[in-house]
């Protein structure tokens, strides 16, 4: 496993240095079998996961935020919500992640790491604006769809679960 994720770890070190340059504090997360990541918090339920997938995808950074986890298993309503957001604002893509462990709506952007390193303010803006969009999307979901669920919290278990979902 170490050989497979070594290039992703190297890229993550570059991203950690960029976090420090842009005053973003992070928490290291345990490596996954498919990649690596860190969490950056903005409050009890406001945080993003920065992840890098191993196996040839190490030049891309995924910035992920969880909208709601453990939503009702209503595919039509969940996809209707995701499509609503994606049609109205493609800058903040929303995905239904349907797994045996539970269904979730997540927001995820993917960016070339070299671009983020070249333009630190762009990186900072991407990381800082995702939680703002997620908060608004949660409100809209509560008003328009009966999906239930709840936000991820600032806990190691939720960090690792969102990290895994960000890469699968």
Short mmCIF file of the C-alpha atoms (twelve columns), coordinates in Angstrom:
data_MODEL
# 
_entry.id   MODEL 
# 
loop_
_atom_site.group_PDB 
_atom_site.id 
_atom_site.type_symbol 
_atom_site.label_atom_id 
_atom_site.label_alt_id 
_atom_site.label_comp_id 
_atom_site.label_asym_id 
_atom_site.label_seq_id 
_atom_site.Cartn_x 
_atom_site.Cartn_y 
_atom_site.Cartn_z 
_atom_site.pdbx_PDB_model_num 
ATOM 1   C CA . UNK A 1   0.000   0.000  0.000   1 
ATOM 2   C CA . UNK A 2   2.792   2.465  0.835   1 
ATOM 3   C CA . UNK A 3   4.238   2.281  -2.680  1 
ATOM 4   C CA . UNK A 4   0.849   2.942  -4.252  1 
ATOM 5   C CA . UNK A 5   0.017   6.007  -2.173  1 
ATOM 6   C CA . UNK A 6   3.557   7.453  -1.918  1 
ATOM 7   C CA . UNK A 7   3.048   9.875  -4.858  1 
ATOM 8   C CA . UNK A 8   -0.263  11.030 -3.342  1 
ATOM 9   C CA . UNK A 9   1.456   11.597 0.013   1 
ATOM 10  C CA . UNK A 10  4.123   13.692 -1.711  1 
ATOM 11  C CA . UNK A 11  1.453   15.860 -3.337  1 
ATOM 12  C CA . UNK A 12  -0.394  16.178 -0.035  1 
ATOM 13  C CA . UNK A 13  2.766   17.582 1.560   1 
ATOM 14  C CA . UNK A 14  2.755   20.289 -1.108  1 
ATOM 15  C CA . UNK A 15  -0.902  21.048 -0.319  1 
ATOM 16  C CA . UNK A 16  -0.155  21.195 3.425   1 
ATOM 17  C CA . UNK A 17  2.522   23.805 2.742   1 
ATOM 18  C CA . UNK A 18  -0.016  25.745 0.681   1 
ATOM 19  C CA . UNK A 19  -2.478  25.557 3.591   1 
ATOM 20  C CA . UNK A 20  0.112   27.090 5.877   1 
ATOM 21  C CA . UNK A 21  0.819   29.874 3.346   1 
ATOM 22  C CA . UNK A 22  -2.897  30.708 3.139   1 
ATOM 23  C CA . UNK A 23  -3.550  30.498 6.913   1 
ATOM 24  C CA . UNK A 24  -5.640  27.333 6.743   1 
ATOM 25  C CA . UNK A 25  -5.170  24.993 9.690   1 
ATOM 26  C CA . UNK A 26  -5.574  21.318 8.927   1 
ATOM 27  C CA . UNK A 27  -5.797  17.971 10.660  1 
ATOM 28  C CA . UNK A 28  -4.042  14.940 9.188   1 
ATOM 29  C CA . UNK A 29  -6.286  11.996 8.393   1 
ATOM 30  C CA . UNK A 30  -5.219  8.348  8.282   1 
ATOM 31  C CA . UNK A 31  -4.240  7.182  4.810   1 
ATOM 32  C CA . UNK A 32  -6.837  5.179  2.942   1 
ATOM 33  C CA . UNK A 33  -6.075  2.283  0.645   1 
ATOM 34  C CA . UNK A 34  -6.830  4.529  -2.355  1 
ATOM 35  C CA . UNK A 35  -5.404  7.864  -1.263  1 
ATOM 36  C CA . UNK A 36  -4.677  10.458 1.398   1 
ATOM 37  C CA . UNK A 37  -6.278  13.545 2.859   1 
ATOM 38  C CA . UNK A 38  -6.596  16.253 5.477   1 
ATOM 39  C CA . UNK A 39  -9.524  18.062 7.102   1 
ATOM 40  C CA . UNK A 40  -9.857  21.836 7.415   1 
ATOM 41  C CA . UNK A 41  -12.443 23.024 9.916   1 
ATOM 42  C CA . UNK A 42  -14.573 26.139 10.009  1 
ATOM 43  C CA . UNK A 43  -16.924 25.149 12.818  1 
ATOM 44  C CA . UNK A 44  -18.773 22.221 14.361  1 
ATOM 45  C CA . UNK A 45  -20.310 21.061 11.082  1 
ATOM 46  C CA . UNK A 46  -18.416 23.260 8.645   1 
ATOM 47  C CA . UNK A 47  -15.312 21.637 7.282   1 
ATOM 48  C CA . UNK A 48  -13.836 20.368 4.061   1 
ATOM 49  C CA . UNK A 49  -11.792 17.335 3.213   1 
ATOM 50  C CA . UNK A 50  -8.859  17.771 0.857   1 
ATOM 51  C CA . UNK A 51  -8.006  14.448 -0.748  1 
ATOM 52  C CA . UNK A 52  -5.667  13.058 -3.362  1 
ATOM 53  C CA . UNK A 53  -6.416  9.784  -5.061  1 
ATOM 54  C CA . UNK A 54  -3.522  7.400  -5.676  1 
ATOM 55  C CA . UNK A 55  -2.911  5.282  -8.748  1 
ATOM 56  C CA . UNK A 56  -2.224  7.876  -11.421 1 
ATOM 57  C CA . UNK A 57  -4.534  10.667 -10.267 1 
ATOM 58  C CA . UNK A 58  -2.063  12.414 -7.980  1 
ATOM 59  C CA . UNK A 59  -2.094  15.663 -9.951  1 
ATOM 60  C CA . UNK A 60  -5.683  16.453 -8.878  1 
ATOM 61  C CA . UNK A 61  -6.934  17.761 -5.529  1 
ATOM 62  C CA . UNK A 62  -10.493 16.980 -4.526  1 
ATOM 63  C CA . UNK A 63  -12.124 19.475 -2.183  1 
ATOM 64  C CA . UNK A 64  -15.145 17.814 -0.594  1 
ATOM 65  C CA . UNK A 65  -17.808 18.915 1.830   1 
ATOM 66  C CA . UNK A 66  -20.682 16.840 3.108   1 
ATOM 67  C CA . UNK A 67  -24.116 18.348 2.671   1 
ATOM 68  C CA . UNK A 68  -26.097 15.643 4.492   1 
ATOM 69  C CA . UNK A 69  -25.366 12.091 5.548   1 
ATOM 70  C CA . UNK A 70  -27.760 9.233  6.250   1 
ATOM 71  C CA . UNK A 71  -30.468 10.706 4.053   1 
ATOM 72  C CA . UNK A 72  -33.602 8.726  3.210   1 
ATOM 73  C CA . UNK A 73  -33.044 6.203  0.462   1 
ATOM 74  C CA . UNK A 74  -35.303 8.003  -1.961  1 
ATOM 75  C CA . UNK A 75  -33.322 8.019  -5.195  1 
ATOM 76  C CA . UNK A 76  -35.768 10.236 -7.076  1 
ATOM 77  C CA . UNK A 77  -35.825 12.978 -4.421  1 
ATOM 78  C CA . UNK A 78  -32.058 12.832 -3.820  1 
ATOM 79  C CA . UNK A 79  -31.241 13.058 -7.528  1 
ATOM 80  C CA . UNK A 80  -33.831 15.779 -7.982  1 
ATOM 81  C CA . UNK A 81  -32.075 17.820 -5.295  1 
ATOM 82  C CA . UNK A 82  -28.612 17.180 -6.761  1 
ATOM 83  C CA . UNK A 83  -29.799 18.056 -10.274 1 
ATOM 84  C CA . UNK A 84  -31.463 21.234 -8.999  1 
ATOM 85  C CA . UNK A 85  -28.179 22.449 -7.518  1 
ATOM 86  C CA . UNK A 86  -26.044 21.344 -10.460 1 
ATOM 87  C CA . UNK A 87  -28.318 23.078 -12.971 1 
ATOM 88  C CA . UNK A 88  -28.291 26.320 -10.995 1 
ATOM 89  C CA . UNK A 89  -24.593 26.493 -10.084 1 
ATOM 90  C CA . UNK A 90  -22.053 24.225 -11.742 1 
ATOM 91  C CA . UNK A 91  -19.241 25.709 -9.638  1 
ATOM 92  C CA . UNK A 92  -20.442 23.607 -6.672  1 
ATOM 93  C CA . UNK A 93  -21.193 20.100 -7.992  1 
ATOM 94  C CA . UNK A 94  -23.458 17.938 -5.838  1 
ATOM 95  C CA . UNK A 95  -23.407 14.142 -5.922  1 
ATOM 96  C CA . UNK A 96  -25.531 11.405 -4.475  1 
ATOM 97  C CA . UNK A 97  -23.244 8.881  -2.818  1 
ATOM 98  C CA . UNK A 98  -25.379 5.799  -2.307  1 
ATOM 99  C CA . UNK A 99  -23.591 3.143  -0.301  1 
ATOM 100 C CA . UNK A 100 -24.612 0.263  1.921   1 
ATOM 101 C CA . UNK A 101 -23.259 2.280  4.846   1 
ATOM 102 C CA . UNK A 102 -25.800 5.034  4.113   1 
ATOM 103 C CA . UNK A 103 -26.774 7.543  1.492   1 
ATOM 104 C CA . UNK A 104 -25.302 11.035 1.398   1 
ATOM 105 C CA . UNK A 105 -25.266 14.187 -0.659  1 
ATOM 106 C CA . UNK A 106 -21.780 15.609 -1.049  1 
ATOM 107 C CA . UNK A 107 -20.291 18.599 -2.801  1 
ATOM 108 C CA . UNK A 108 -16.959 18.124 -4.519  1 
ATOM 109 C CA . UNK A 109 -14.670 20.211 -6.679  1 
ATOM 110 C CA . UNK A 110 -11.609 18.810 -8.443  1 
ATOM 111 C CA . UNK A 111 -8.689  21.073 -9.323  1 
ATOM 112 C CA . UNK A 112 -5.212  20.596 -10.809 1 
ATOM 113 C CA . UNK A 113 -2.716  20.804 -7.951  1 
ATOM 114 C CA . UNK A 114 -0.211  22.832 -9.974  1 
ATOM 115 C CA . UNK A 115 -2.857  25.502 -10.642 1 
ATOM 116 C CA . UNK A 116 -3.683  25.723 -6.927  1 
ATOM 117 C CA . UNK A 117 0.011   26.039 -6.076  1 
ATOM 118 C CA . UNK A 118 0.457   28.777 -8.686  1 
ATOM 119 C CA . UNK A 119 -2.578  30.763 -7.487  1 
ATOM 120 C CA . UNK A 120 -2.807  30.452 -3.687  1 
ATOM 121 C CA . UNK A 121 -5.707  32.921 -3.420  1 
ATOM 122 C CA . UNK A 122 -7.758  30.749 -5.769  1 
ATOM 123 C CA . UNK A 123 -6.998  27.732 -3.571  1 
ATOM 124 C CA . UNK A 124 -7.983  29.641 -0.444  1 
ATOM 125 C CA . UNK A 125 -11.201 30.832 -2.046  1 
ATOM 126 C CA . UNK A 126 -12.173 27.317 -3.153  1 
ATOM 127 C CA . UNK A 127 -11.594 25.876 0.309   1 
ATOM 128 C CA . UNK A 128 -13.318 28.686 2.193   1 
ATOM 129 C CA . UNK A 129 -16.418 29.017 -0.010  1 
ATOM 130 C CA . UNK A 130 -17.506 25.368 -0.091  1 
ATOM 131 C CA . UNK A 131 -18.878 25.381 3.498   1 
ATOM 132 C CA . UNK A 132 -20.854 28.559 2.742   1 
ATOM 133 C CA . UNK A 133 -22.496 26.913 -0.265  1 
ATOM 134 C CA . UNK A 134 -23.161 23.724 1.708   1 
ATOM 135 C CA . UNK A 135 -24.957 25.658 4.451   1 
ATOM 136 C CA . UNK A 136 -27.221 27.277 1.870   1 
ATOM 137 C CA . UNK A 137 -27.865 23.945 0.134   1 
ATOM 138 C CA . UNK A 138 -28.871 22.339 3.443   1 
ATOM 139 C CA . UNK A 139 -31.465 25.076 3.954   1 
ATOM 140 C CA . UNK A 140 -32.837 24.595 0.461   1 
ATOM 141 C CA . UNK A 141 -33.064 20.826 0.913   1 
ATOM 142 C CA . UNK A 142 -34.961 21.261 4.183   1 
ATOM 143 C CA . UNK A 143 -37.447 23.563 2.420   1 
ATOM 144 C CA . UNK A 144 -37.976 21.572 -0.785  1 
ATOM 145 C CA . UNK A 145 -37.260 17.877 -0.159  1 
ATOM 146 C CA . UNK A 146 -38.001 15.470 2.664   1 
ATOM 147 C CA . UNK A 147 -34.617 13.737 2.690   1 
ATOM 148 C CA . UNK A 148 -33.906 13.755 6.412   1 
ATOM 149 C CA . UNK A 149 -30.270 13.159 7.238   1 
ATOM 150 C CA . UNK A 150 -27.916 15.370 9.175   1 
ATOM 151 C CA . UNK A 151 -24.602 17.196 8.681   1 
ATOM 152 C CA . UNK A 152 -21.240 15.614 9.276   1 
ATOM 153 C CA . UNK A 153 -19.682 16.641 12.557  1 
ATOM 154 C CA . UNK A 154 -16.110 17.428 13.522  1 
ATOM 155 C CA . UNK A 155 -15.212 13.909 14.654  1 
ATOM 156 C CA . UNK A 156 -12.544 11.450 13.507  1 
ATOM 157 C CA . UNK A 157 -15.216 8.972  12.398  1 
ATOM 158 C CA . UNK A 158 -16.995 11.507 10.216  1 
ATOM 159 C CA . UNK A 159 -13.685 12.788 8.822   1 
ATOM 160 C CA . UNK A 160 -12.660 9.311  7.733   1 
ATOM 161 C CA . UNK A 161 -16.114 8.515  6.331   1 
ATOM 162 C CA . UNK A 162 -16.146 11.696 4.233   1 
ATOM 163 C CA . UNK A 163 -12.549 11.109 3.143   1 
ATOM 164 C CA . UNK A 164 -13.497 7.627  1.920   1 
ATOM 165 C CA . UNK A 165 -16.582 8.960  0.117   1 
ATOM 166 C CA . UNK A 166 -14.482 11.704 -1.484  1 
ATOM 167 C CA . UNK A 167 -12.349 9.107  -3.245  1 
ATOM 168 C CA . UNK A 168 -14.932 6.454  -4.134  1 
# 
